[in-house]
XYZ file of N, CA and C in Angstrom:
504
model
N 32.349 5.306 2.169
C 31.015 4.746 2.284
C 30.526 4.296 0.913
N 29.744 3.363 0.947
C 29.535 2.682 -0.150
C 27.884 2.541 -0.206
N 26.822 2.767 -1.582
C 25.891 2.861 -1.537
C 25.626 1.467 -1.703
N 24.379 1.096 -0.502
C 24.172 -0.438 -0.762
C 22.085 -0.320 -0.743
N 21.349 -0.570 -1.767
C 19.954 -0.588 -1.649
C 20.184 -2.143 -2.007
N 18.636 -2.909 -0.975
C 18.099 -3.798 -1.217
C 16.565 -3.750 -1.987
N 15.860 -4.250 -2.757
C 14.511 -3.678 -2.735
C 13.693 -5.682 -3.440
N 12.704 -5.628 -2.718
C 12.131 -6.773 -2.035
C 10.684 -6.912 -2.758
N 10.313 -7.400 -3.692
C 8.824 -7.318 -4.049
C 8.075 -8.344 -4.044
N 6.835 -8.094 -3.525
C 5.638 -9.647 -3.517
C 4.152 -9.003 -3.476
N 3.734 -9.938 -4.286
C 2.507 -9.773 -4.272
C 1.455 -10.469 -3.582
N 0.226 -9.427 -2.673
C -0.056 -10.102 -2.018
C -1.847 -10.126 -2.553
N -2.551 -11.160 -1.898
C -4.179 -11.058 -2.422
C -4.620 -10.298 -1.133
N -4.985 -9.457 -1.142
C -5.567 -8.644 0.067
C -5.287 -7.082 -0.512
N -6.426 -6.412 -0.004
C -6.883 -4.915 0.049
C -5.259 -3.923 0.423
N -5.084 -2.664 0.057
C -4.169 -1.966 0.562
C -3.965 -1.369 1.969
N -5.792 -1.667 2.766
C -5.627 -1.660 3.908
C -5.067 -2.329 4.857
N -5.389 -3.723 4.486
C -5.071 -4.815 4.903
C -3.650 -5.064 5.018
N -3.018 -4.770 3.935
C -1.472 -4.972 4.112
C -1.165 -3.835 4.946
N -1.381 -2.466 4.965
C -1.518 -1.535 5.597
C -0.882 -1.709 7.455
N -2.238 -1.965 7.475
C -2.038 -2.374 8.411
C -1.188 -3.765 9.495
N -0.899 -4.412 8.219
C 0.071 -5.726 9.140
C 1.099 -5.564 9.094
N 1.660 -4.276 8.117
C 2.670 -3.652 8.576
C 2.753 -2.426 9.601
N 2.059 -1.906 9.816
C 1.908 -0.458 10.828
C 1.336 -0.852 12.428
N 0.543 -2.000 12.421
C 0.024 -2.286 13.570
C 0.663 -3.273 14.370
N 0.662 -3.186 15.447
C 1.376 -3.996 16.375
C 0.614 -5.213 16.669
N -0.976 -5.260 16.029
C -1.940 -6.545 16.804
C -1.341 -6.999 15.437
N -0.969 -6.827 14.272
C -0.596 -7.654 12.949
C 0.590 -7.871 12.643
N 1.850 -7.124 13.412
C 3.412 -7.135 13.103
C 3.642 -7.959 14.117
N 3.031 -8.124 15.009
C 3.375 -9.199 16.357
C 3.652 -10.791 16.119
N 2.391 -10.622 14.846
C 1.954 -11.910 14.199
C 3.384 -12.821 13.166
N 3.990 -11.959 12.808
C 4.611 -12.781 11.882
C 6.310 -12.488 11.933
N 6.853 -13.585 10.991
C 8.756 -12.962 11.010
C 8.961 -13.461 12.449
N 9.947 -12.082 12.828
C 10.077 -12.777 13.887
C 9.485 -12.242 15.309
N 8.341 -11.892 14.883
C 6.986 -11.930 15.999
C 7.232 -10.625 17.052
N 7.940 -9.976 16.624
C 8.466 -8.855 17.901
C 6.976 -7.456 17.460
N 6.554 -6.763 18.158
C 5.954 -5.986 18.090
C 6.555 -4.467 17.642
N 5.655 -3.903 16.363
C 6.571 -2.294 16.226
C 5.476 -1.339 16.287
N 5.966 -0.549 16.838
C 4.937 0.719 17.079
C 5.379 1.854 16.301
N 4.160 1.999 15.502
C 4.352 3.676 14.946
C 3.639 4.843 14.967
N 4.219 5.900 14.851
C 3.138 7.564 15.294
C 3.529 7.606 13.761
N 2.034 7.141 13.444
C 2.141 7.700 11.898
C 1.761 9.062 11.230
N 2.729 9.671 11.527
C 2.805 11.113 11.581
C 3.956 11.499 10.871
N 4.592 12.136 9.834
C 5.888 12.959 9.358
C 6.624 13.249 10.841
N 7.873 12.756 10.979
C 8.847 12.825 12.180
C 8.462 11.954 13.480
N 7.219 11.123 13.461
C 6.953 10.372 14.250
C 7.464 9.217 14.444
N 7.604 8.881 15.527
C 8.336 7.460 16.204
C 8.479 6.380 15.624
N 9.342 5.469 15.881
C 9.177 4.312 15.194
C 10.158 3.323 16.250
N 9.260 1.774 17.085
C 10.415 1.128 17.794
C 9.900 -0.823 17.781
N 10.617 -1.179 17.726
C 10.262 -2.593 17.614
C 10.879 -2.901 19.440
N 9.981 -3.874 19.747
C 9.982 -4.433 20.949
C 10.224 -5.752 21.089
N 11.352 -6.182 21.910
C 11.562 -7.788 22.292
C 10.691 -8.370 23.376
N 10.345 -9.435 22.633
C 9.284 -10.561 23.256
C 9.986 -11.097 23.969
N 9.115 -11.434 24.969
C 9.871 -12.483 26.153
C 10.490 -13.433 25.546
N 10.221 -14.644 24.804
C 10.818 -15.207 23.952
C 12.549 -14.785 23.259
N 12.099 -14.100 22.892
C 13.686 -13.378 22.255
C 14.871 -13.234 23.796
N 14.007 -12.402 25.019
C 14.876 -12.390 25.666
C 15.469 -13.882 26.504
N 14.686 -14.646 26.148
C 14.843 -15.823 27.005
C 16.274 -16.624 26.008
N 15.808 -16.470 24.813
C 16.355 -17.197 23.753
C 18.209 -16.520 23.877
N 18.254 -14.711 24.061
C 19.834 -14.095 24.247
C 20.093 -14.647 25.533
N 19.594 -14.752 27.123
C 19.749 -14.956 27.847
C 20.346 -16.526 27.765
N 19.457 -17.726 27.270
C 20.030 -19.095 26.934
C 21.076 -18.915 26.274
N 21.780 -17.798 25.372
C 22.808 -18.184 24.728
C 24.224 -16.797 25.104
N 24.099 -15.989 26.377
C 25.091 -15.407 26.940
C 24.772 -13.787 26.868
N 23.917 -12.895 26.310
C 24.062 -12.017 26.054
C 22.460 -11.660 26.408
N 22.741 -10.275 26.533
C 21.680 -9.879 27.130
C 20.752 -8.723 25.144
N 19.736 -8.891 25.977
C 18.987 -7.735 24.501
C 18.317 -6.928 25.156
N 18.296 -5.761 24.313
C 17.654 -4.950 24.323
C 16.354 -4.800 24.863
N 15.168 -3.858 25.807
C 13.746 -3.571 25.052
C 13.190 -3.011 24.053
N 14.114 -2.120 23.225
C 13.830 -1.537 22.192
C 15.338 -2.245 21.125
N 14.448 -3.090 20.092
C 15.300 -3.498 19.482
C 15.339 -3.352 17.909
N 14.773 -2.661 17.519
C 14.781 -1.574 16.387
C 14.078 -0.038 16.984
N 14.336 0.571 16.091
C 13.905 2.258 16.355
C 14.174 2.938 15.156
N 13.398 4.192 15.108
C 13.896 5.251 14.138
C 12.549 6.129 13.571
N 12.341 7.184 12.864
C 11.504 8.076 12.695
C 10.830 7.638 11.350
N 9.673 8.386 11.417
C 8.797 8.229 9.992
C 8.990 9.621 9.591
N 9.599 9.623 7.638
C 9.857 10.132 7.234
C 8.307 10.961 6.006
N 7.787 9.655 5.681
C 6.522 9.645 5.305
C 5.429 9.141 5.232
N 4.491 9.743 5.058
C 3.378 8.462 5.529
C 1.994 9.042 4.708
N 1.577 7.835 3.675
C 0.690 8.081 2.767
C -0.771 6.933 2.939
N -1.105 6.761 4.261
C -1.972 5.142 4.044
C -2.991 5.296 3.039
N -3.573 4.163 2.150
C -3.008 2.791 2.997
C -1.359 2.322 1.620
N -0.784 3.183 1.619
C -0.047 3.685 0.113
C 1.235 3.957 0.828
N 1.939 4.126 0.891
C 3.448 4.265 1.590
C 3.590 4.778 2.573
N 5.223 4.243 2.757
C 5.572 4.864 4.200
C 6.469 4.687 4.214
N 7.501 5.765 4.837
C 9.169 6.048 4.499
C 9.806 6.066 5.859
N 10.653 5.542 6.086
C 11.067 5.674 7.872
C 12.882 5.229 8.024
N 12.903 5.876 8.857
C 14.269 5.616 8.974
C 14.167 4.077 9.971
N 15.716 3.791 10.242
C 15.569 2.279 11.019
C 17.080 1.769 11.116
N 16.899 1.353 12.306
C 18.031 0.985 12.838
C 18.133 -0.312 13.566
N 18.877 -1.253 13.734
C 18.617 -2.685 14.311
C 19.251 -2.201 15.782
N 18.929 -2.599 16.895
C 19.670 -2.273 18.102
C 19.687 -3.678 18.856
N 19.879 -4.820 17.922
C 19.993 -6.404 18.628
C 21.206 -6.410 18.923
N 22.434 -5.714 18.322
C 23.551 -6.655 18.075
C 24.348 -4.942 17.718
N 25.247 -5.285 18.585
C 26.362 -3.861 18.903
C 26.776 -3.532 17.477
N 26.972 -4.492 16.567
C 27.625 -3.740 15.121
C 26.838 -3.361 14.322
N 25.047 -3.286 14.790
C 24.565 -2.674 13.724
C 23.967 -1.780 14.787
N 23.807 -1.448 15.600
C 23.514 -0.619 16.601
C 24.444 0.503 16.015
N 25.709 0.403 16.357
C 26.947 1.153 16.073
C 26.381 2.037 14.396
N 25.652 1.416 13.517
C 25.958 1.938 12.491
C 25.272 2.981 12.530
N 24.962 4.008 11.316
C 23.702 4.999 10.784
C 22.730 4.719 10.458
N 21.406 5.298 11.224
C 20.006 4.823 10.567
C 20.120 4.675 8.785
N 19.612 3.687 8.839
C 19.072 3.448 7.252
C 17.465 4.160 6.955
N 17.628 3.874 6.020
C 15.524 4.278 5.252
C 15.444 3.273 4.490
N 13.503 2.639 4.843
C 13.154 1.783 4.125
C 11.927 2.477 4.205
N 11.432 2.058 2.673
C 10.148 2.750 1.693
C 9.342 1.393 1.876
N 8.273 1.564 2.251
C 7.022 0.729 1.856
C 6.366 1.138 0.661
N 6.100 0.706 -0.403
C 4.745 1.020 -1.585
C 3.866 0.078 -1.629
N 2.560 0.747 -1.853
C 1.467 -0.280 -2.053
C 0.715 -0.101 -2.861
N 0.755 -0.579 -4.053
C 0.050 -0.527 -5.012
C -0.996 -1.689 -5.744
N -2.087 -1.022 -6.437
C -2.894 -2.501 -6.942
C -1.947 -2.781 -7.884
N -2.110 -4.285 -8.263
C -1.566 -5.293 -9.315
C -2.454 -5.073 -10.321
N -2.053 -4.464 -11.737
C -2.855 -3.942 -12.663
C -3.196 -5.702 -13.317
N -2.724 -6.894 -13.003
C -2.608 -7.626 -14.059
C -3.671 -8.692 -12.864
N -4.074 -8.579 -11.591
C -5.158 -9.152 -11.649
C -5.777 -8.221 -10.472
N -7.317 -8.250 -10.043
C -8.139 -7.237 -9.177
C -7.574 -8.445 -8.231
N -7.826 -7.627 -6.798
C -7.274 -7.711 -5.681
C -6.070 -8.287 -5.214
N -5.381 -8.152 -5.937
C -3.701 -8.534 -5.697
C -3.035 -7.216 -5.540
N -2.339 -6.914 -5.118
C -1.164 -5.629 -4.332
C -0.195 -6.046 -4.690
N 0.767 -4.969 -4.820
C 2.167 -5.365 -4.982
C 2.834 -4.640 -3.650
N 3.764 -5.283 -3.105
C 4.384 -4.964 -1.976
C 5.789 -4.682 -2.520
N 6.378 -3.272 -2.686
C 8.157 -2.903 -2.741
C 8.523 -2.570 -1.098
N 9.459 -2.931 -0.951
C 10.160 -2.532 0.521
C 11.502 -2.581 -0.509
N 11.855 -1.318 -0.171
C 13.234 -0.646 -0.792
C 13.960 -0.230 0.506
N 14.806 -0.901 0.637
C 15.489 -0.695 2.170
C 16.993 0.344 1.698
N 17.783 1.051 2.105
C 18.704 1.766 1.754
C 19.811 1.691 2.829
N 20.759 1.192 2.443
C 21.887 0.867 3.308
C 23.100 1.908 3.498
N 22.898 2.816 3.096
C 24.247 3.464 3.119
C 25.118 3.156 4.499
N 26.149 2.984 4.344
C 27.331 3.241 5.124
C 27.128 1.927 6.159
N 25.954 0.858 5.779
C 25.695 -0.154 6.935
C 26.029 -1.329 6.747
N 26.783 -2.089 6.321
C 27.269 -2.768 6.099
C 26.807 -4.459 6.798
N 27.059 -4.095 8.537
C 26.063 -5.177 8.912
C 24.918 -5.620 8.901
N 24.454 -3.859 8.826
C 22.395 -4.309 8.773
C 22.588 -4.851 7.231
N 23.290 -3.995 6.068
C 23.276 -4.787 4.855
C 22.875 -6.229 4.757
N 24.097 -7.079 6.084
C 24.159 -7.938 5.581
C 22.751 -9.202 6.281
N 22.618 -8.334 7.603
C 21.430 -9.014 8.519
C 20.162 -9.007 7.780
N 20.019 -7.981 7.178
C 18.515 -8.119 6.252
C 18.473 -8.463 4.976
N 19.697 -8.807 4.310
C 19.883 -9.572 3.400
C 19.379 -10.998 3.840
N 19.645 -11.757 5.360
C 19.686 -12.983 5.317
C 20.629 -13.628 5.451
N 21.968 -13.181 4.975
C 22.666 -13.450 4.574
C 22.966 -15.147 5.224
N 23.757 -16.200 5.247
C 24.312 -17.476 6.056
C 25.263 -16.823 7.407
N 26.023 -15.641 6.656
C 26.989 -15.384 7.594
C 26.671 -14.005 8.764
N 25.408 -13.414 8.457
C 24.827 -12.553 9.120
C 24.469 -13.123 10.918
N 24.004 -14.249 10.841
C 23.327 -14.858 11.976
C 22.104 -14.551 11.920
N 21.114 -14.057 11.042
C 19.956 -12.955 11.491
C 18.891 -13.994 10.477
N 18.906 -15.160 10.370
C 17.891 -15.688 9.596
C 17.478 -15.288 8.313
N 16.332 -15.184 8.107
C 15.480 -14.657 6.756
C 15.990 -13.676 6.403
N 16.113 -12.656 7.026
C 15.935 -11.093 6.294
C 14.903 -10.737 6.144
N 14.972 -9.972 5.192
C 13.358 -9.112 4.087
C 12.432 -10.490 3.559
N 13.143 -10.985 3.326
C 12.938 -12.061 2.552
C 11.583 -13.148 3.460
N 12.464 -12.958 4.605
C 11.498 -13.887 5.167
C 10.404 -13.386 6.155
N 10.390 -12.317 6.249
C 9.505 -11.277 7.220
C 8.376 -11.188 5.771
N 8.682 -10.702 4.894
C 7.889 -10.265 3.949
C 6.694 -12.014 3.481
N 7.146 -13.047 2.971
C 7.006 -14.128 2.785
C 6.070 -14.249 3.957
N 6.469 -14.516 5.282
C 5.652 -14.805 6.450
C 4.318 -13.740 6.315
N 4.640 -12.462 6.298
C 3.796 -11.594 6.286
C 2.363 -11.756 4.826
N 3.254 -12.081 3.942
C 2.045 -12.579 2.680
C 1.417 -13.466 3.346
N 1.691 -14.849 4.128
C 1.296 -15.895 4.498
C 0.315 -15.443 5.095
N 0.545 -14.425 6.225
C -0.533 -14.277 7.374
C -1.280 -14.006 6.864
N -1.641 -12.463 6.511
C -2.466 -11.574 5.171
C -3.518 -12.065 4.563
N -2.823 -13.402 3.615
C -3.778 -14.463 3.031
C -4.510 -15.700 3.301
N -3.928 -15.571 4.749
C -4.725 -17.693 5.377
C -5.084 -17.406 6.545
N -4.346 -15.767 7.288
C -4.526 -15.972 8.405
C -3.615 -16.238 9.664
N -3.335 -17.335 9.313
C -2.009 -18.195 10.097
C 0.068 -17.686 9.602
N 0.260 -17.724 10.477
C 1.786 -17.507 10.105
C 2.609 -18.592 10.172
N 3.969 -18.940 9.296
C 4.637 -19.912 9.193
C 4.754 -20.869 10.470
N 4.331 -20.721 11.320
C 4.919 -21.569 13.101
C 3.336 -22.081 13.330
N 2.299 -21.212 12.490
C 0.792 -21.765 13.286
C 0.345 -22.810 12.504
């Protein structure tokens, strides 16, 4: 097994609640990326599951394969609002990262000392032993999985700050 961390930073103009919440809430995670809804019991050992939109299923169905209703999952490890949150996570779209070991990804939220109301957003994702999710939330060309971090996070600044997400 091979240690693989990604870690992802942006800064966003909005309150620590605010980001807070468009990551933890399902009326604000629905909104952006790739629009699937995640629910969390933000609680130490509490739940964690992302849900496929009709859309998504229409989209595996048009192209041969069936998906999931629960298409991420995994536990909260910690939870500090509106200030971090540690959780395990697992992709359950696609049998080879299903197959793998939950990963952990760290949320931090901190003010931007270098201007008032700017945040800094780290998502430190931790890959051990995962090789495909490695490469799906990388983005990668050869992943199939689009953006990644990269582009969930990006969309998510977008919303945060205008409102609107990349498609509106």
């Amino acid at each position: 097994m091979s240690e693989t961390t990604q870690v992802y930073r942006i800064w966003i103009k909005a309150t620590p609640e605010k980001i807070w919440a468009a990551i933890t809430d399902p009326e604000w995670n629905s909104r952006y990326a790739y629009m699937a809804p995640a629910h969390y019991e933000l609680t130490k050992g509490g739940s964690f599951h992302g849900t496929a939109t009709a859309d998504m299923k229409a989209f595996a169905a048009a192209n041969g394969f069936e998906l999931p209703d629960t298409i991420m999952d995994g536990e909260v490890l910690e939870v500090e609002p509106p200030r971090r949150l540690v959780q395990t996570w697992r992709m359950l779209m696609d049998p080879s990262t299903a197959a793998e070991p939950f990963t952990t990804v760290t949320y931090e939220i901190e003010d931007a000392r270098m201007q008032p109301g700017v945040c800094k957003l780290t998502v430190t994702h931790e890959l051990t032993g995962a090789p495909a999710t490695a490469a799906m939330v990388a983005g990668t060309e050869d992943s199939g999985a689009g953006g990644g971090w990269a582009w969930i996070l990006s969309d998510l600044k977008t919303l945060v700050e205008t409102g609107k997400n990349f498609v509106e």
